[in-house]
XYZ file of C-alpha atoms in Angstrom:
588
model
C -0.135 0.130 0.054
C 1.223 2.799 -0.915
C 2.397 6.319 1.829
C -0.954 8.113 -0.079
C -3.281 5.431 0.470
C -2.022 5.169 3.938
C -2.454 8.909 4.870
C -5.709 9.217 3.469
C -6.532 6.029 4.971
C -5.726 7.023 8.190
C -6.580 10.187 8.464
C -9.890 8.931 7.851
C -10.244 6.722 10.229
C -8.743 9.089 12.789
C -11.851 11.741 11.454
C -14.517 8.815 11.254
C -13.348 7.593 14.733
C -13.155 10.792 16.016
C -16.020 12.055 14.939
C -18.107 9.066 16.098
C -16.675 9.650 19.944
C -17.662 12.504 20.159
C -20.937 12.529 18.034
C -22.003 9.436 20.349
C -20.838 10.622 23.324
C -22.885 14.435 22.767
C -25.510 12.267 21.486
C -25.912 10.442 25.015
C -25.227 13.636 26.975
C -28.085 15.207 24.723
C -30.329 12.584 26.036
C -29.538 12.613 28.950
C -29.497 16.424 29.413
C -33.078 16.103 27.454
C -34.389 13.310 29.835
C -33.665 15.078 32.768
C -35.541 17.745 31.456
C -38.664 15.878 30.949
C -38.304 15.342 35.145
C -37.556 19.358 36.054
C -40.772 19.209 34.001
C -42.456 16.929 35.749
C -40.956 18.372 39.314
C -41.829 21.685 39.032
C -45.658 20.308 37.109
C -46.330 18.554 40.769
C -44.706 21.733 42.791
C -47.517 23.658 40.911
C -50.032 21.152 40.948
C -49.513 21.213 44.877
C -49.255 24.978 44.879
C -52.509 25.157 43.051
C -54.106 22.558 45.351
C -53.229 23.255 48.790
C -54.637 27.508 47.472
C -57.762 26.108 45.959
C -58.183 23.992 49.267
C -57.548 26.889 51.597
C -59.945 28.979 49.264
C -62.808 26.376 49.782
C -61.799 25.461 53.717
C -63.735 29.118 53.846
C -65.894 29.669 51.143
C -68.904 28.021 53.052
C -69.098 27.786 56.621
C -69.624 31.547 56.589
C -72.570 31.186 53.992
C -74.403 28.279 56.791
C -74.034 30.853 59.630
C -75.590 34.334 58.319
C -76.653 34.513 55.211
C -79.706 35.217 54.580
C -80.333 32.615 51.250
C -79.448 29.821 53.834
C -81.675 30.814 56.235
C -84.242 31.531 54.160
C -84.189 27.927 52.641
C -84.050 27.215 56.151
C -87.208 28.756 57.611
C -89.198 26.851 54.550
C -88.084 23.715 54.830
C -88.786 24.205 59.081
C -92.766 25.576 58.117
C -92.490 22.077 55.431
C -91.646 19.802 58.754
C -88.491 19.325 57.472
C -90.091 17.641 54.870
C -88.701 19.026 51.601
C -91.898 17.606 49.483
C -94.524 19.646 51.558
C -92.502 22.890 50.968
C -93.945 26.154 48.244
C -93.799 24.706 44.905
C -93.137 28.890 44.747
C -90.210 28.868 47.330
C -88.297 25.915 45.886
C -88.439 27.901 42.282
C -87.111 30.263 43.720
C -84.353 28.685 46.002
C -83.364 26.646 43.085
C -82.518 29.308 40.915
C -80.824 31.403 43.307
C -78.152 28.322 43.536
C -76.403 28.935 40.128
C -76.057 32.331 40.787
C -74.067 31.655 43.945
C -72.169 28.982 42.190
C -71.463 31.720 39.771
C -70.336 33.894 42.706
C -68.174 31.765 44.731
C -66.859 30.603 41.438
C -68.241 27.021 41.952
C -67.958 24.420 39.534
C -71.069 22.415 41.828
C -73.134 23.781 43.734
C -76.387 22.227 46.160
C -78.394 22.864 48.889
C -79.566 19.596 50.165
C -82.085 18.650 52.624
C -81.310 16.477 55.986
C -82.740 14.251 54.080
C -80.775 14.320 51.208
C -82.619 16.139 49.162
C -81.383 18.487 46.764
C -83.380 21.826 47.068
C -81.247 23.779 43.916
C -78.403 22.935 41.957
C -76.133 24.022 39.531
C -77.125 21.292 37.489
C -81.301 21.645 37.019
C -81.055 18.249 36.230
C -80.619 16.702 39.419
C -83.146 19.016 41.824
C -85.164 16.668 43.295
C -83.319 13.670 44.095
C -81.922 12.321 46.469
C -78.337 12.052 47.522
C -77.811 9.775 50.799
C -73.747 10.734 50.358
C -75.003 14.405 50.823
C -77.720 13.505 53.648
C -74.529 11.897 55.224
C -72.282 14.363 54.140
C -74.301 17.163 56.100
C -74.503 15.460 58.964
C -70.744 15.487 59.640
C -69.715 19.220 60.794
C -67.524 21.322 58.401
C -63.668 21.132 57.871
C -61.114 20.819 55.383
C -61.969 20.598 51.595
C -61.562 16.214 50.747
C -61.669 14.295 47.440
C -64.517 13.560 45.453
C -63.664 10.441 43.438
C -64.837 11.076 39.599
C -67.822 9.490 38.747
C -68.226 7.822 35.291
C -67.534 9.813 32.461
C -66.636 12.648 34.977
C -63.583 14.293 36.678
C -62.954 14.200 40.141
C -63.263 17.824 42.682
C -62.546 19.244 45.663
C -65.397 19.451 47.310
C -66.767 21.738 50.425
C -69.352 21.425 52.972
C -71.642 23.436 55.781
C -74.878 22.799 57.550
C -77.209 24.640 59.686
C -79.268 22.851 62.384
C -81.739 24.470 63.902
C -84.755 23.607 65.606
C -84.988 19.713 64.367
C -84.545 20.510 60.317
C -81.332 20.307 58.820
C -79.620 21.998 55.469
C -76.886 22.469 54.082
C -74.480 23.798 51.217
C -72.491 21.465 49.699
C -69.509 22.878 46.620
C -66.562 21.806 45.124
C -63.821 23.086 41.546
C -63.115 20.149 39.367
C -59.358 19.626 39.678
C -58.915 19.382 35.593
C -58.563 22.434 34.773
C -56.091 23.667 37.722
C -54.633 19.909 36.008
C -54.525 21.562 32.842
C -53.619 25.095 33.765
C -50.502 23.766 35.436
C -49.475 21.132 32.753
C -49.892 24.004 29.890
C -47.802 25.812 31.744
C -44.773 23.232 32.324
C -45.936 21.386 28.834
C -46.958 18.091 31.415
C -50.237 16.247 30.733
C -51.600 16.054 33.538
C -54.513 14.089 34.230
C -56.414 12.407 36.989
C -56.102 8.990 38.318
C -59.251 7.257 38.405
C -59.633 4.395 41.239
C -59.174 0.755 39.633
C -58.168 2.447 36.815
C -54.208 0.812 35.466
C -51.594 3.805 35.189
C -49.570 3.298 32.178
C -45.845 3.084 32.279
C -42.853 5.066 30.791
C -42.329 4.049 26.950
C -40.247 4.629 24.168
C -43.091 7.672 23.099
C -43.433 9.050 26.769
C -42.432 9.438 29.661
C -44.996 8.785 32.183
C -44.507 9.393 36.110
C -47.855 8.955 39.078
C -47.659 12.067 41.220
C -49.429 11.798 45.006
C -50.373 14.271 47.120
C -50.449 14.078 50.622
C -52.550 18.052 51.117
C -55.059 15.614 49.484
C -55.953 12.060 50.150
C -56.394 9.554 47.672
C -55.529 11.982 45.134
C -53.187 10.606 42.037
C -52.476 12.492 39.268
C -50.589 10.632 36.053
C -47.473 13.206 34.881
C -47.527 11.821 31.238
C -44.467 13.966 28.747
C -44.226 12.783 25.070
C -40.746 12.027 24.354
C -41.548 13.993 20.336
C -39.576 16.485 21.631
C -36.197 14.394 21.964
C -36.174 12.319 19.103
C -36.717 14.990 17.487
C -33.595 16.869 19.008
C -31.780 13.369 18.628
C -32.585 13.538 14.435
C -31.284 17.150 13.835
C -28.453 16.484 16.634
C -27.519 13.731 14.009
C -28.136 15.214 10.894
C -25.856 17.362 12.233
C -22.768 15.311 13.766
C -23.191 13.661 10.233
C -23.078 16.850 8.709
C -19.706 17.577 10.678
C -18.585 13.921 10.633
C -18.404 14.252 5.883
C -17.247 17.866 6.417
C -14.435 16.845 8.857
C -13.661 13.525 6.364
C -12.864 16.082 3.558
C -10.734 18.192 5.443
C -8.941 15.280 6.750
C -8.793 13.912 3.565
C -7.321 16.889 1.694
C -5.571 17.677 4.527
C -3.885 13.834 3.991
C -3.684 14.404 0.520
C -1.534 17.768 0.573
C 0.477 16.061 3.427
C 1.041 12.870 1.095
C 2.268 15.010 -2.002
C 4.916 16.727 0.681
C 5.934 13.607 1.909
C 5.494 11.530 -1.065
C 7.394 14.186 -3.353
C 10.695 13.893 -1.951
C 10.260 9.857 -1.097
C 9.902 9.443 -4.380
C 12.879 11.218 -6.476
C 14.808 9.661 -3.382
C 13.678 5.788 -4.721
C 14.024 7.338 -8.394
C 17.386 8.495 -7.876
C 18.568 5.153 -5.845
C 16.509 2.724 -8.469
C 19.858 5.204 -11.089
C 22.016 4.472 -8.480
C 21.447 0.382 -8.524
C 20.844 0.273 -12.244
C 25.178 1.653 -12.378
C 24.496 5.164 -13.235
C 25.002 6.572 -9.774
C 24.940 9.705 -8.814
C 25.142 10.992 -4.927
C 21.510 11.237 -3.911
C 19.957 14.751 -2.391
C 17.080 13.910 0.032
C 14.534 16.946 -0.717
C 11.099 17.454 2.431
C 12.338 17.073 5.868
C 15.626 16.251 7.945
C 14.769 12.672 8.407
C 14.761 12.299 4.386
C 17.934 14.353 4.251
C 19.354 12.146 6.766
C 18.362 9.216 4.890
C 19.644 10.240 1.892
C 22.888 11.026 3.874
C 22.774 7.999 5.273
C 22.413 6.062 1.462
C 25.208 7.980 0.147
C 27.455 6.921 2.568
C 26.389 3.273 1.950
C 26.650 2.991 -1.505
C 30.215 4.852 -1.411
C 31.288 1.962 1.072
C 29.704 -0.538 -0.806
C 31.498 0.137 -4.455
C 34.570 0.642 -2.789
C 33.652 -2.690 -0.548
C 33.117 -4.183 -4.116
C 36.176 -3.280 -6.277
C 37.730 -4.580 -2.792
C 36.609 -7.467 -3.586
C 36.522 -7.300 -7.508
C 40.269 -6.851 -6.898
C 40.534 -9.487 -4.267
C 38.889 -11.957 -6.764
C 41.314 -11.009 -9.435
C 44.523 -11.863 -7.267
C 42.639 -14.725 -5.912
C 42.572 -16.011 -9.946
C 45.994 -15.138 -10.867
C 47.107 -16.773 -7.786
C 45.037 -20.171 -8.671
C 45.877 -19.317 -12.703
C 49.410 -19.539 -12.068
C 49.250 -23.058 -9.950
C 47.477 -24.158 -12.654
C 49.897 -22.851 -15.383
C 52.801 -24.088 -13.149
C 51.831 -27.501 -13.406
C 51.263 -27.103 -16.718
C 54.037 -25.825 -17.645
C 56.111 -28.111 -16.003
C 54.709 -30.994 -18.541
C 56.362 -29.348 -21.631
C 59.349 -28.429 -20.118
C 60.093 -32.490 -18.788
C 60.632 -33.141 -23.048
C 62.188 -30.408 -23.278
C 64.822 -30.683 -21.089
C 66.160 -34.179 -22.687
C 65.387 -33.163 -25.881
C 68.661 -30.644 -25.163
C 70.559 -32.603 -22.704
C 70.452 -34.845 -25.698
C 72.054 -32.794 -28.041
C 74.817 -31.444 -25.674
C 75.129 -35.241 -25.618
C 75.387 -35.985 -28.798
C 77.046 -32.914 -29.602
C 80.452 -33.441 -27.107
C 81.179 -37.269 -28.687
C 80.954 -35.760 -32.158
C 77.943 -38.752 -31.612
C 77.068 -39.461 -36.353
C 73.326 -39.883 -34.437
C 72.906 -36.050 -34.097
C 72.035 -34.897 -37.256
C 69.330 -37.946 -37.391
C 67.779 -36.715 -33.547
C 68.493 -33.002 -34.326
C 65.256 -33.066 -36.271
C 63.294 -35.246 -34.228
C 64.861 -32.971 -31.057
C 63.902 -29.598 -32.200
C 60.011 -30.444 -33.208
C 59.678 -32.002 -30.014
C 60.862 -28.743 -28.927
C 58.966 -26.356 -30.948
C 56.046 -28.655 -30.153
C 56.470 -27.864 -26.642
C 57.037 -24.244 -26.464
C 53.829 -23.880 -28.357
C 52.331 -25.375 -26.428
C 53.371 -22.739 -23.972
C 53.089 -20.089 -25.849
C 48.637 -21.017 -25.891
C 49.116 -21.817 -21.851
C 50.362 -17.992 -21.310
C 47.898 -16.997 -24.334
C 45.223 -17.637 -22.996
C 46.064 -16.602 -19.253
C 46.939 -13.603 -20.134
C 43.175 -13.401 -22.022
C 41.537 -14.538 -18.512
C 44.027 -12.253 -16.566
C 42.849 -9.092 -18.667
C 39.310 -9.747 -19.212
C 38.038 -6.229 -19.794
C 35.655 -4.599 -17.893
C 32.093 -4.744 -19.336
C 30.979 -1.804 -21.157
C 27.532 -1.102 -20.639
C 24.933 -0.249 -23.230
C 21.411 -1.289 -23.876
C 21.309 -4.425 -25.956
C 18.555 -6.678 -27.776
C 19.614 -9.740 -25.876
C 17.281 -11.894 -27.893
C 19.318 -10.915 -31.195
C 22.506 -11.610 -29.588
C 21.276 -14.760 -29.293
C 19.820 -15.255 -32.510
C 23.408 -14.690 -34.267
C 24.935 -16.734 -32.359
C 22.383 -19.507 -32.667
C 22.049 -18.642 -36.769
C 26.185 -18.805 -36.789
C 26.522 -22.261 -35.526
C 23.911 -24.159 -37.223
C 25.615 -22.372 -40.600
C 28.882 -23.578 -39.453
C 26.500 -26.982 -39.038
C 25.344 -27.546 -41.692
C 28.604 -26.809 -43.706
C 30.066 -29.360 -41.987
C 27.404 -31.766 -42.721
C 27.867 -30.433 -46.734
C 31.304 -31.340 -46.422
C 30.797 -34.834 -45.095
C 27.585 -35.797 -47.103
C 29.083 -38.943 -47.716
C 28.888 -40.090 -43.786
C 25.011 -39.422 -43.545
C 25.623 -38.133 -41.050
C 22.767 -35.672 -39.489
C 23.600 -31.888 -39.022
C 23.890 -30.458 -35.914
C 20.218 -28.580 -34.827
C 20.594 -25.078 -32.939
C 17.203 -23.358 -31.764
C 16.358 -20.074 -30.195
C 13.071 -20.260 -27.878
C 12.218 -16.793 -26.821
C 10.008 -14.435 -25.114
C 9.851 -10.741 -25.112
C 11.828 -9.210 -23.076
C 13.423 -5.534 -22.268
C 16.501 -4.324 -23.547
C 19.314 -5.336 -21.042
C 21.621 -3.493 -19.940
C 25.273 -5.607 -21.009
C 28.298 -5.888 -22.740
C 27.147 -7.028 -26.594
C 31.030 -8.538 -27.796
C 31.168 -10.348 -24.041
C 28.009 -11.610 -24.350
C 28.454 -13.106 -27.831
C 31.244 -14.724 -26.034
C 29.617 -16.465 -23.367
C 26.898 -17.859 -25.338
C 29.123 -19.065 -28.095
C 30.948 -20.908 -25.286
C 28.053 -22.224 -24.338
C 26.899 -23.436 -27.525
C 29.746 -24.422 -28.633
C 30.290 -26.477 -25.262
C 27.595 -27.812 -25.757
C 27.642 -29.119 -29.502
C 30.207 -30.395 -29.614
C 29.653 -32.597 -26.332
C 26.255 -33.802 -27.835
C 28.016 -34.927 -31.159
C 30.809 -36.922 -29.215
C 28.259 -39.467 -28.291
C 25.210 -38.791 -30.665
C 24.330 -38.502 -33.944
C 22.004 -35.987 -33.571
C 23.410 -33.118 -31.495
C 21.202 -30.339 -30.860
C 21.251 -27.527 -28.353
C 18.306 -24.927 -27.645
C 18.637 -21.534 -26.301
C 15.963 -20.237 -23.918
C 15.064 -16.345 -23.153
C 12.888 -15.372 -21.474
C 11.787 -12.707 -18.221
C 11.762 -13.704 -14.421
C 10.219 -11.475 -11.206
C 12.443 -8.081 -9.838
C 13.361 -7.061 -13.414
C 15.480 -9.752 -14.539
C 16.307 -12.266 -17.344
C 16.978 -15.899 -17.872
C 19.059 -17.552 -20.546
C 19.242 -21.750 -20.685
C 21.652 -23.501 -22.955
C 20.791 -27.129 -23.238
C 21.461 -29.845 -25.160
C 21.274 -33.353 -25.310
C 24.908 -34.507 -24.718
C 26.174 -36.293 -21.843
C 26.065 -33.674 -19.338
C 29.319 -33.350 -17.121
C 31.341 -35.769 -15.111
C 29.726 -36.254 -11.719
C 33.603 -35.155 -10.284
C 34.173 -32.428 -12.518
C 30.669 -30.294 -11.208
C 32.213 -29.077 -8.356
C 35.385 -27.575 -10.313
C 33.228 -26.971 -13.754
C 34.275 -23.014 -13.395
C 37.195 -23.625 -12.036
C 40.248 -22.659 -14.357
C 41.866 -25.291 -16.217
C 39.049 -27.720 -14.969
C 38.708 -29.314 -18.210
C 37.837 -32.746 -19.850
C 38.049 -32.242 -23.030
C 41.574 -33.678 -24.247
C 42.316 -30.471 -25.923
C 40.366 -27.982 -23.873
C 41.983 -25.349 -22.007
C 39.573 -25.285 -19.045
C 39.527 -21.426 -19.198
C 35.843 -21.329 -21.410
C 33.608 -21.326 -18.331
C 35.761 -19.576 -16.331
C 36.016 -16.777 -18.426
C 32.141 -17.354 -18.820
C 31.499 -17.335 -14.792
C 33.537 -13.532 -15.036
C 31.915 -11.914 -17.518
C 28.667 -13.138 -16.012
C 29.070 -12.128 -12.611
C 31.083 -8.695 -13.207
C 27.649 -8.101 -15.371
C 25.348 -8.755 -11.720
C 24.761 -11.714 -12.507
C 24.561 -15.644 -11.991
C 25.172 -18.820 -14.014
C 24.511 -22.438 -13.180
C 24.317 -25.815 -14.756
C 22.289 -29.096 -13.393
C 21.680 -32.268 -15.332
C 18.684 -32.273 -17.520
C 16.242 -34.942 -16.631
C 16.624 -36.668 -20.186
C 20.353 -36.729 -19.708
C 22.261 -33.991 -21.596
C 23.890 -30.408 -19.565
C 21.884 -27.254 -18.565
C 23.538 -24.117 -17.789
C 21.463 -21.232 -16.314
C 22.135 -18.115 -16.593
C 20.305 -14.903 -14.533
C 21.458 -11.165 -15.775
C 19.779 -7.899 -13.920
C 17.893 -5.685 -16.476
C 19.371 -2.587 -15.372
C 22.903 -4.003 -15.413
C 26.089 -4.337 -12.205
C 23.995 -2.565 -9.217
C 26.475 -0.530 -7.134
C 29.276 0.389 -9.471
C 30.425 3.913 -9.636
C 32.201 3.146 -13.008
C 33.508 0.323 -14.433
C 36.274 -1.072 -12.651
C 39.566 -0.351 -14.192
C 42.169 -3.138 -15.438
C 43.983 -4.207 -12.145
C 46.620 -6.561 -14.209
C 49.853 -6.629 -12.716
C 52.204 -6.308 -15.534
C 55.818 -6.342 -15.492
C 58.276 -3.246 -15.926
C 58.668 -3.467 -19.518
C 55.142 -3.424 -20.405
C 54.446 -0.472 -17.934
C 53.788 2.660 -19.246
C 56.512 5.462 -19.599
C 55.604 8.579 -19.966
C 56.114 10.796 -22.806
C 54.685 8.219 -24.982
């Protein structure tokens, strides 16, 4: 994942998590505040109802008793009832009508919702509700027998509502008459509930009180001042839901805005950070591809420190590679010198023997001197020629020039080598057509690959050596020698070259020493071909390996980097140690 993508993801997650955390915290706090507001409104309504009902009770307590003690209206009713011997039915109809008309006006004057003039037997002589006149109510009869006192709760009748009820009575000469008045609680609850935005309803006896739900908050209020009065207070949760919905929209909008800002900041920061990193990566790739120069870190102290550390590492690696290459060359020369010393000892023995024999024959003036002279000089010349060949091959190995890197078409190079050997095979077959031997078959199988930074001549030398070795090995044991060259891409910007033949393969005892100088199984071979090929491949930053084919034959596999040898500030110079006579002279 790129740096820009990581920054975008990180900033986006931070914005989302922060918004979600703050939003949820704010939402829960808002819910608690609003829920607390509901409770405060119910408590305030409770206190308001208690205060209003206490005021109403105090007002009602002192409202009716003065009427029963000295009001002409009550006295007149008592006189009329006394004339009728306490029997309401025996009262003068005109007097009853007059009393019935006076009660509603008296109720209105006293601001009472209900007012009844009641005889001792419970007969209603007058009421604000004309339908009740003449009815007999035992409850009222019992009520006026009780001395007046504090207002009491009158439970709601069917379809009605509860009221605060007070009464007073006048008893003289065995005749009792009383006033029973009341004020409904409903208007009080409605007025206070509207003030506090709380719905207040008096609980009915035997009626189940609803519980709080998602739709509303419900609480039952009790009033010690008025025994038996329970009020159900309920507050709708619609404002809470609406407030939370508005809050959710605000949080979502804020989150989207914060996310957009975070993404914009991430993009800007990613660009400011990635540009110097991309430039540094490009420069480091150039260093690794063999076109090195000191990288420069731009964009911050950390990147500058990284570039400085990289430059120091590259300098050290390049110096180490030079030292290693020089050490390898010295070690290779030592090994070759050892091999040369061993190889030269063999031709020196016959040369010494021939010279000593000639000297001995010459000293004795032996007549066989002339006959032996031609044989001895021929032997000496052959062995000297052999020594010269050994020295020439050593010189080629020791003075192998460093690769001259340039973009080359590896497939075209391989095609040229394959075509050359195929043509030479056909020519050889044509010259010996009478023997009926088939011509060697050399083929190329190639997949598309990019151009490779390499030395064209040295790659031709490597491929020519491997193809010729394969043809020589296969021709020695088969009538149909074949060599195939396969080229294809590899991961990590590399290419692969595989040279496969159908010969006998390399002997097991030769495999560990296959790439050593002068290690060969050929009668006329010098043993430097594969050593030179290995050195060329190594100096190109690649690898070469051998394995035996499953169906017989040898398989040589080469891996080369497309960008050329890495970590080289410049091609390695010729470190061959020259004799004093070959040393360059000033002014030459």
